[in-house]
PDB file of C-alpha atoms in Angstrom:
ATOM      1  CA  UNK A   1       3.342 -20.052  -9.841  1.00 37.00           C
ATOM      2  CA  UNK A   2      -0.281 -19.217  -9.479  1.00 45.00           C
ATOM      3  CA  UNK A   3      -1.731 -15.855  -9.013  1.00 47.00           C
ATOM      4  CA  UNK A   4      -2.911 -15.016  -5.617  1.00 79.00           C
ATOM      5  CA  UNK A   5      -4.174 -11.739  -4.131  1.00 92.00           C
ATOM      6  CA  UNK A   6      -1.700  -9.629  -2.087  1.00 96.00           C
ATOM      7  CA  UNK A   7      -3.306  -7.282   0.186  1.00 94.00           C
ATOM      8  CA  UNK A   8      -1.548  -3.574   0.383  1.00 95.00           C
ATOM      9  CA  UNK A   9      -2.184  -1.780   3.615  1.00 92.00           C
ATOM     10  CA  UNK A  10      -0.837   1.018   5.332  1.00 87.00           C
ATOM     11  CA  UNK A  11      -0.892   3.950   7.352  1.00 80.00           C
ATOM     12  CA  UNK A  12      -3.543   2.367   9.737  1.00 78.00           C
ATOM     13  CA  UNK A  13      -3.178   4.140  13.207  1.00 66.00           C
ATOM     14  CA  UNK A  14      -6.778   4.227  14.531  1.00 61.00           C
ATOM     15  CA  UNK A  15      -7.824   0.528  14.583  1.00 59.00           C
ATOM     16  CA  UNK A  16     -11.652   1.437  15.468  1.00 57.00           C
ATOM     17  CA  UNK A  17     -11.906   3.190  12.507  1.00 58.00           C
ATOM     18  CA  UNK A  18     -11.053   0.494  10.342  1.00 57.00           C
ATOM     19  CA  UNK A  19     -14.307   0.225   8.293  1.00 65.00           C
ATOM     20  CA  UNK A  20     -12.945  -2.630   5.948  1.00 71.00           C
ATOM     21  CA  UNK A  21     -12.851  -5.391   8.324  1.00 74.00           C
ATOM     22  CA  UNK A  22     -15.864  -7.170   7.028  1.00 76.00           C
ATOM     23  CA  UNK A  23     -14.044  -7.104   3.427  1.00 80.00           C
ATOM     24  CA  UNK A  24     -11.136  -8.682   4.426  1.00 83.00           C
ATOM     25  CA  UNK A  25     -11.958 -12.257   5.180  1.00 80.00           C
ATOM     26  CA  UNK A  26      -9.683 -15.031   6.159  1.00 85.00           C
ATOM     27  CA  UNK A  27      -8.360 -17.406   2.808  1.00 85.00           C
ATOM     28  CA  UNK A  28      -8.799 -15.137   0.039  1.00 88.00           C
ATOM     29  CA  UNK A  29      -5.521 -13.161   0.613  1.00 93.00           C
ATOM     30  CA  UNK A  30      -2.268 -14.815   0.179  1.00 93.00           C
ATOM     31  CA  UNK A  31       0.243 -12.142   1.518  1.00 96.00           C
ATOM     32  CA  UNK A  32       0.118  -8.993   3.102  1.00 96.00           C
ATOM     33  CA  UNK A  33       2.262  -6.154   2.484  1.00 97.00           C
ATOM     34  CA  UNK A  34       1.981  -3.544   5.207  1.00 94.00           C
ATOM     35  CA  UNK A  35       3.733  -0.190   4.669  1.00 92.00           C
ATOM     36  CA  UNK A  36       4.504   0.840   8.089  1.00 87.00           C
ATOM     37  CA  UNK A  37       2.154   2.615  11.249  1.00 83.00           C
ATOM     38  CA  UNK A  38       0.651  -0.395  12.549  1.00 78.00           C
ATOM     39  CA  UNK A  39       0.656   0.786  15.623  1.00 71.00           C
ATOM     40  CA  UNK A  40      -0.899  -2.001  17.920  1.00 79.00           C
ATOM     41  CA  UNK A  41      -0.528  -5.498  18.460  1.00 83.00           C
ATOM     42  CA  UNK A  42      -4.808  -5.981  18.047  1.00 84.00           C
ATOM     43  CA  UNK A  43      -4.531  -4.936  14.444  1.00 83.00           C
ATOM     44  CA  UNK A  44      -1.115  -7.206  14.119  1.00 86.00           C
ATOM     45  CA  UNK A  45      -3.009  -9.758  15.111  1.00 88.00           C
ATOM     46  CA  UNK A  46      -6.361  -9.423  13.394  1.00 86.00           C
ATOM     47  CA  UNK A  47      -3.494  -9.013   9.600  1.00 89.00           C
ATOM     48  CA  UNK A  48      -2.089 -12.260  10.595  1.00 92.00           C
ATOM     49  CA  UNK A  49      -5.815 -13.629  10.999  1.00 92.00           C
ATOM     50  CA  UNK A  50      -6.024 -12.559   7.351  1.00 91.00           C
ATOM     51  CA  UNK A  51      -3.164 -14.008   6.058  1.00 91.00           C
ATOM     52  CA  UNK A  52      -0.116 -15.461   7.257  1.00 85.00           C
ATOM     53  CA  UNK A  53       2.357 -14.057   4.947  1.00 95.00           C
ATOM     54  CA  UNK A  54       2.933 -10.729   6.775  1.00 94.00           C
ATOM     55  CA  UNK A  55       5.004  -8.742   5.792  1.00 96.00           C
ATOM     56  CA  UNK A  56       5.924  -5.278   7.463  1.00 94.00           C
ATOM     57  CA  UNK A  57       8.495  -2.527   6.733  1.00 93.00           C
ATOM     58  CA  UNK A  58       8.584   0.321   9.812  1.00 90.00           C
ATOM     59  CA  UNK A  59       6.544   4.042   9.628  1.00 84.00           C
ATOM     60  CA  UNK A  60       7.893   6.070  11.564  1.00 84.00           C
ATOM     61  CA  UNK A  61       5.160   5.783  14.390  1.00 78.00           C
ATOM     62  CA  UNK A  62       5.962   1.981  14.697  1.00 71.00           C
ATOM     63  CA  UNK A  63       8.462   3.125  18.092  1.00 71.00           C
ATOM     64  CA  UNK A  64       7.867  -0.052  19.574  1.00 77.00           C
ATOM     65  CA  UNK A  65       9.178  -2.326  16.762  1.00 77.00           C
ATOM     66  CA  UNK A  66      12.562  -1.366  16.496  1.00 78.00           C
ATOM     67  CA  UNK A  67      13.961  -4.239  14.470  1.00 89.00           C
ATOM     68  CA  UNK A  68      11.181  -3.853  11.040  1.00 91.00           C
ATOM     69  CA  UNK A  69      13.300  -2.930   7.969  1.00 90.00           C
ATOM     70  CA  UNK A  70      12.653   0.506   6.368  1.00 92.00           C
ATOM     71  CA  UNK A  71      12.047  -1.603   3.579  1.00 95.00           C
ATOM     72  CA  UNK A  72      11.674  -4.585   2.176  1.00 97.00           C
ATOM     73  CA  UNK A  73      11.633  -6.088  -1.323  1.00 98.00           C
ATOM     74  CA  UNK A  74       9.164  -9.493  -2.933  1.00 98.00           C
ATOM     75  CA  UNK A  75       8.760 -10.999  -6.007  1.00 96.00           C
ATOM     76  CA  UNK A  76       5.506 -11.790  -7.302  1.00 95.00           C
ATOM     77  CA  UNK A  77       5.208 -13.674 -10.911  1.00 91.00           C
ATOM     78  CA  UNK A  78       7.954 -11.941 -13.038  1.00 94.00           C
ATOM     79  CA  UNK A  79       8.184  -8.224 -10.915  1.00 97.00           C
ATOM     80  CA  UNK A  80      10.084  -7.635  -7.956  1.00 98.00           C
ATOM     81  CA  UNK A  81       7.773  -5.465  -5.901  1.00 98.00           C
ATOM     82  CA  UNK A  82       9.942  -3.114  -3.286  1.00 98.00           C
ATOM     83  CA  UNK A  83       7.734  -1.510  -0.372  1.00 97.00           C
ATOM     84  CA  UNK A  84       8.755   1.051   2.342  1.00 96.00           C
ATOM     85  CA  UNK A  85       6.710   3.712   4.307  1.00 90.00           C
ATOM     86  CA  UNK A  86       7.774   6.365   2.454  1.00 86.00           C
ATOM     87  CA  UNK A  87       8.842   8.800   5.597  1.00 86.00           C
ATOM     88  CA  UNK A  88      12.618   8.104   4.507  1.00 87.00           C
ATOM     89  CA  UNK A  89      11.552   9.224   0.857  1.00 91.00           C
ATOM     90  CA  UNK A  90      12.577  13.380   0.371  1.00 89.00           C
ATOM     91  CA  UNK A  91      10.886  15.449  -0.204  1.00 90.00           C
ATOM     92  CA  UNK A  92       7.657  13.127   0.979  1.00 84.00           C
ATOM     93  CA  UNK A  93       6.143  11.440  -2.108  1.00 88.00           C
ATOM     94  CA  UNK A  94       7.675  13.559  -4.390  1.00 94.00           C
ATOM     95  CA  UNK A  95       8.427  11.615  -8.340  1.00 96.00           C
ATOM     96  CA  UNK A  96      11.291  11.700  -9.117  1.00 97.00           C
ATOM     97  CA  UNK A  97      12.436  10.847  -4.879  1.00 96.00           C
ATOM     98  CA  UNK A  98      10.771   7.823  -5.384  1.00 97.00           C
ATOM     99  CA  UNK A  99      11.629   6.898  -8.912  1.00 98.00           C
ATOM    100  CA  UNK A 100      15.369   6.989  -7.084  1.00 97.00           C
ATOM    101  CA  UNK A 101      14.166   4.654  -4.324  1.00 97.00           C
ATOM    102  CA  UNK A 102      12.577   2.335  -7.218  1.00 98.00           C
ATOM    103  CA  UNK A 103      16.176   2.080  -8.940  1.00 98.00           C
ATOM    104  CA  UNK A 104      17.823   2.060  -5.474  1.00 97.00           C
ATOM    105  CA  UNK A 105      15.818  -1.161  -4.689  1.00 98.00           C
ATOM    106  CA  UNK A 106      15.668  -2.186  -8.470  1.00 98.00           C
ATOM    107  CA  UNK A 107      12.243  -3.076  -8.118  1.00 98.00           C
ATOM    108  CA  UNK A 108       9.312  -3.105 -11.015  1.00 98.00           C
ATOM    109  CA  UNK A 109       7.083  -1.612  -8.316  1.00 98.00           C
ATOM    110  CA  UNK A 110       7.691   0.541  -5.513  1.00 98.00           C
ATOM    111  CA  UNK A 111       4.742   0.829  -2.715  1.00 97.00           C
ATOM    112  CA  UNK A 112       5.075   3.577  -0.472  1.00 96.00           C
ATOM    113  CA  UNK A 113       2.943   4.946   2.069  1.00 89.00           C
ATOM    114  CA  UNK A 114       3.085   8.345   4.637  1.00 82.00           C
ATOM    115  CA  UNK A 115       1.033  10.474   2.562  1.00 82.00           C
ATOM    116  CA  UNK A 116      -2.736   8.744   3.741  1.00 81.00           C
ATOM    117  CA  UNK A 117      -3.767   9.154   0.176  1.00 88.00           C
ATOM    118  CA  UNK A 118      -4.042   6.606  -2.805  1.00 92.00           C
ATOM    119  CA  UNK A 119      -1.886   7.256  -5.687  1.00 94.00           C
ATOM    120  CA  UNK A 120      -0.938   5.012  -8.386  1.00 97.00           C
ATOM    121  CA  UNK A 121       0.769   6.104 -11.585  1.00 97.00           C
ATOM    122  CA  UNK A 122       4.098   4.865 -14.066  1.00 97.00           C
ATOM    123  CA  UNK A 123       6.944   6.365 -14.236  1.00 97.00           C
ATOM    124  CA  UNK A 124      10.309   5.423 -16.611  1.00 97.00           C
ATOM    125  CA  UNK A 125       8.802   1.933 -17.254  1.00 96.00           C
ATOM    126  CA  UNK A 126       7.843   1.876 -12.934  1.00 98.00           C
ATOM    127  CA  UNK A 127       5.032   1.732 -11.641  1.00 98.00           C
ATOM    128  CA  UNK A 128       3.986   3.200  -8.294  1.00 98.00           C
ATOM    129  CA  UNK A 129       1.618   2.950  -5.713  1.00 98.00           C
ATOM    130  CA  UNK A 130       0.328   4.415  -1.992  1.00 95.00           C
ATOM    131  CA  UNK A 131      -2.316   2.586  -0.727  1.00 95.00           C
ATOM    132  CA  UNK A 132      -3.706   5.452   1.068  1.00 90.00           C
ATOM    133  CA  UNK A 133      -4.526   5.023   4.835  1.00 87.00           C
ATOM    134  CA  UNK A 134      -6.841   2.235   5.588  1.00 85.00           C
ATOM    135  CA  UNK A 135      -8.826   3.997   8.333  1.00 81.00           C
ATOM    136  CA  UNK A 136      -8.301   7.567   6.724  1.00 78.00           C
ATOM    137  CA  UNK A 137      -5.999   8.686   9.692  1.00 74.00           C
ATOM    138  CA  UNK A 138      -5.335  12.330   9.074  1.00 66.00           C
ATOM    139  CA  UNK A 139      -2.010  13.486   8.297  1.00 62.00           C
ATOM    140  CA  UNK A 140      -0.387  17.139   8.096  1.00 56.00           C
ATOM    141  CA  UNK A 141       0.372  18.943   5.314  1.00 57.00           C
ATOM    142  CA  UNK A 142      -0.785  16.268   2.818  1.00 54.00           C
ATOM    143  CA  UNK A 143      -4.714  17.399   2.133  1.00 50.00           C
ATOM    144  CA  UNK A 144      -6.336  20.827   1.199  1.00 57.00           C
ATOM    145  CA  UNK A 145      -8.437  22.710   3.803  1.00 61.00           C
ATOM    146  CA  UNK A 146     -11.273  21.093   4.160  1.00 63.00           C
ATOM    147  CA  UNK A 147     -10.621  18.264   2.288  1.00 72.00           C
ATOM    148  CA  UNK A 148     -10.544  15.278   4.477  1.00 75.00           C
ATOM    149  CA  UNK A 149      -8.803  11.343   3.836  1.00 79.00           C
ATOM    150  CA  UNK A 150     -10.702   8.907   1.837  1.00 87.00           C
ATOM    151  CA  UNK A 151     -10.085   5.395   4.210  1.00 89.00           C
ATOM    152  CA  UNK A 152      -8.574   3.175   1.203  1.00 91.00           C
ATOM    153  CA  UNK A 153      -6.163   0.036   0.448  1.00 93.00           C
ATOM    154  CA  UNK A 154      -5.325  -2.149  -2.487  1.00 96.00           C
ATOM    155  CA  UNK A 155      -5.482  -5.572  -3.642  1.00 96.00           C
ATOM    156  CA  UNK A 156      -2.687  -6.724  -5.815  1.00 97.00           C
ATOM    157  CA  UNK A 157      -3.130  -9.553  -8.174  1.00 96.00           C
ATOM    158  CA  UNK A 158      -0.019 -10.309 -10.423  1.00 94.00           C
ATOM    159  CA  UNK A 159       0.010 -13.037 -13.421  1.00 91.00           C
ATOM    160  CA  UNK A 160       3.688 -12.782 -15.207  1.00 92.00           C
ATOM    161  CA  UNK A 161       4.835  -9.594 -15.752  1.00 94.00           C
ATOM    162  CA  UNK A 162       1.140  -7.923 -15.353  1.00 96.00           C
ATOM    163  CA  UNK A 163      -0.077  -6.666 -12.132  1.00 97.00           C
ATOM    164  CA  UNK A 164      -3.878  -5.502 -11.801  1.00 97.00           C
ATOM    165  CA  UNK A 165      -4.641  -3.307  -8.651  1.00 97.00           C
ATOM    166  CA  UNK A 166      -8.046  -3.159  -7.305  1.00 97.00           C
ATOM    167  CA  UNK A 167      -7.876   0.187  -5.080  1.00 96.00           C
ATOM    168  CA  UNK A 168     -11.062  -0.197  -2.147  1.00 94.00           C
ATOM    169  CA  UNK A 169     -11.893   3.635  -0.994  1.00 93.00           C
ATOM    170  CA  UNK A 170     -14.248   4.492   1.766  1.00 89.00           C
ATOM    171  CA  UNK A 171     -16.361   7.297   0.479  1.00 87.00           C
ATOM    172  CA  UNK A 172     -19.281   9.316   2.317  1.00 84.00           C
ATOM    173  CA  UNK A 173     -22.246  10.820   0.478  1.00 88.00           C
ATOM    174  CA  UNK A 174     -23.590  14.423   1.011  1.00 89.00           C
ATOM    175  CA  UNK A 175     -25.679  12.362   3.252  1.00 92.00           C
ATOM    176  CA  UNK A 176     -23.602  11.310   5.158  1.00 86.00           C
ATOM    177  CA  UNK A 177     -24.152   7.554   3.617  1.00 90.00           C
ATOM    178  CA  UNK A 178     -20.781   5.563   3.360  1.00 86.00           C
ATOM    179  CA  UNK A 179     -20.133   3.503   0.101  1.00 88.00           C
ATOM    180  CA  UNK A 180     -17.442   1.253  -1.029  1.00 90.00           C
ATOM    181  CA  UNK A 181     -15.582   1.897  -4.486  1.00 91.00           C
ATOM    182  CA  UNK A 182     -13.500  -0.132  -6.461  1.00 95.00           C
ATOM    183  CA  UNK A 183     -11.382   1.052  -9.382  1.00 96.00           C
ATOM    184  CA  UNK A 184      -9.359  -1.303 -11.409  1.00 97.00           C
ATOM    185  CA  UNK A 185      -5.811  -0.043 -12.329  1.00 96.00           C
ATOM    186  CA  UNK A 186      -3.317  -2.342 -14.458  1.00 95.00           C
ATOM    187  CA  UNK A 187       0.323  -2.137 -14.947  1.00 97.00           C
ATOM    188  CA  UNK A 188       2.339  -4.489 -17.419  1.00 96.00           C
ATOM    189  CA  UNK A 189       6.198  -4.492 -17.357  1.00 91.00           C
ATOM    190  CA  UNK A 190       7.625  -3.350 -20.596  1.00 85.00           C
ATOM    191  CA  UNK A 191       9.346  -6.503 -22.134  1.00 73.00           C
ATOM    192  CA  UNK A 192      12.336  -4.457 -23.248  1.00 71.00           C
ATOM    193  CA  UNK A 193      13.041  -3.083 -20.147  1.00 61.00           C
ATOM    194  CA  UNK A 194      12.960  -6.346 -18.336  1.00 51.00           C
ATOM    195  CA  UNK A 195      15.689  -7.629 -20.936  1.00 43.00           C
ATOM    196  CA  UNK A 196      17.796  -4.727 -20.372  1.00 45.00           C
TER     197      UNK A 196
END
């Protein structure tokens, strides 16, 4: 099967803040996995414009979409790729919670979101990954005083059993000037655990 980008969104709950619009054009994305907190049809609509391989699992401000799954498993080249919002996860975002969910699901890759910050790290042969909030919606409890969310989301691209994550963050100057970054993060499924 041949590679093609998945888009990993989440978390988006103010849709006029969405500063990556321009970046995410129409025919470059094959799939979309969205981790919950959509929150309004516009911004259903504009994902589907994006791709039409959408794929949602509910946050728990998604009250009007009572039937999404809490979550939702894909496979992509040789990993099976498990997302959920991450509100079920307890204690929120914590490891070893989610490093359950992960076997739970038996996935290669668990995506969560809830947290509104981007996180990627293994774990046990897992790897793991919160897109962040794509228009930097706050959220309590999550971020220091005075420290405020960085708008982010990731692009996927998987080839086998290697997945390489380009992570898009929104960052602001001490001028106030906004800038796109892009770090490259790769994850490659350890061949011994796959045979096991």
């Amino acid at each position: 099967m041949a590679s093609r980008l998945v888009l990993v969104i989440g978390d988006l709950f103010i849709p006029d803040r969405a500063s990556f619009k321009k970046l995410l054009t129409p025919g470059k994305i094959g799939q979309i996995l969205c981790l919950g907190n959509l929150t309004d049809k516009e911004t259903y609509e504009f994902l589907r414009q994006i791709a039409p391989d959408l794929q949602i699992v509910k946050g728990n401000f998604d009250v009007d979409a009572p039937n999404l799954a809490l979550s939702k498993v894909v496979t992509h080249g040789s990993l099976r790729i498990g997302f959920t919002h991450g509100h079920t996860v307890i204690p929120p975002g914590d490891a070893d919670s989610l490093l359950i969910t992960a076997r739970h699901m038996d996935v290669d890759v668990l995506l969560w979101g809830g947290t509104h910050k981007f996180e990627a790290y293994e774990l046990e042969g897992k790897f793991f990954v919160n897109p962040g909030s794509a228009t930097g919606a706050f959220s309590t409890g999550w971020y220091p005083d005075g420290e405020e969310p960085i708008p982010s989301f990731c692009l996927m691209d998987v080839q086998g059993d290697v997945l390489v994550l380009y992570v898009y963050q929104l960052k602001t100057d001490a001028n106030g000037v906004e800038n796109v970054g892009v770090e490259k993060v790769s994850f490659r499924r350890d061949s011994n655990q796959a045979a096991s």
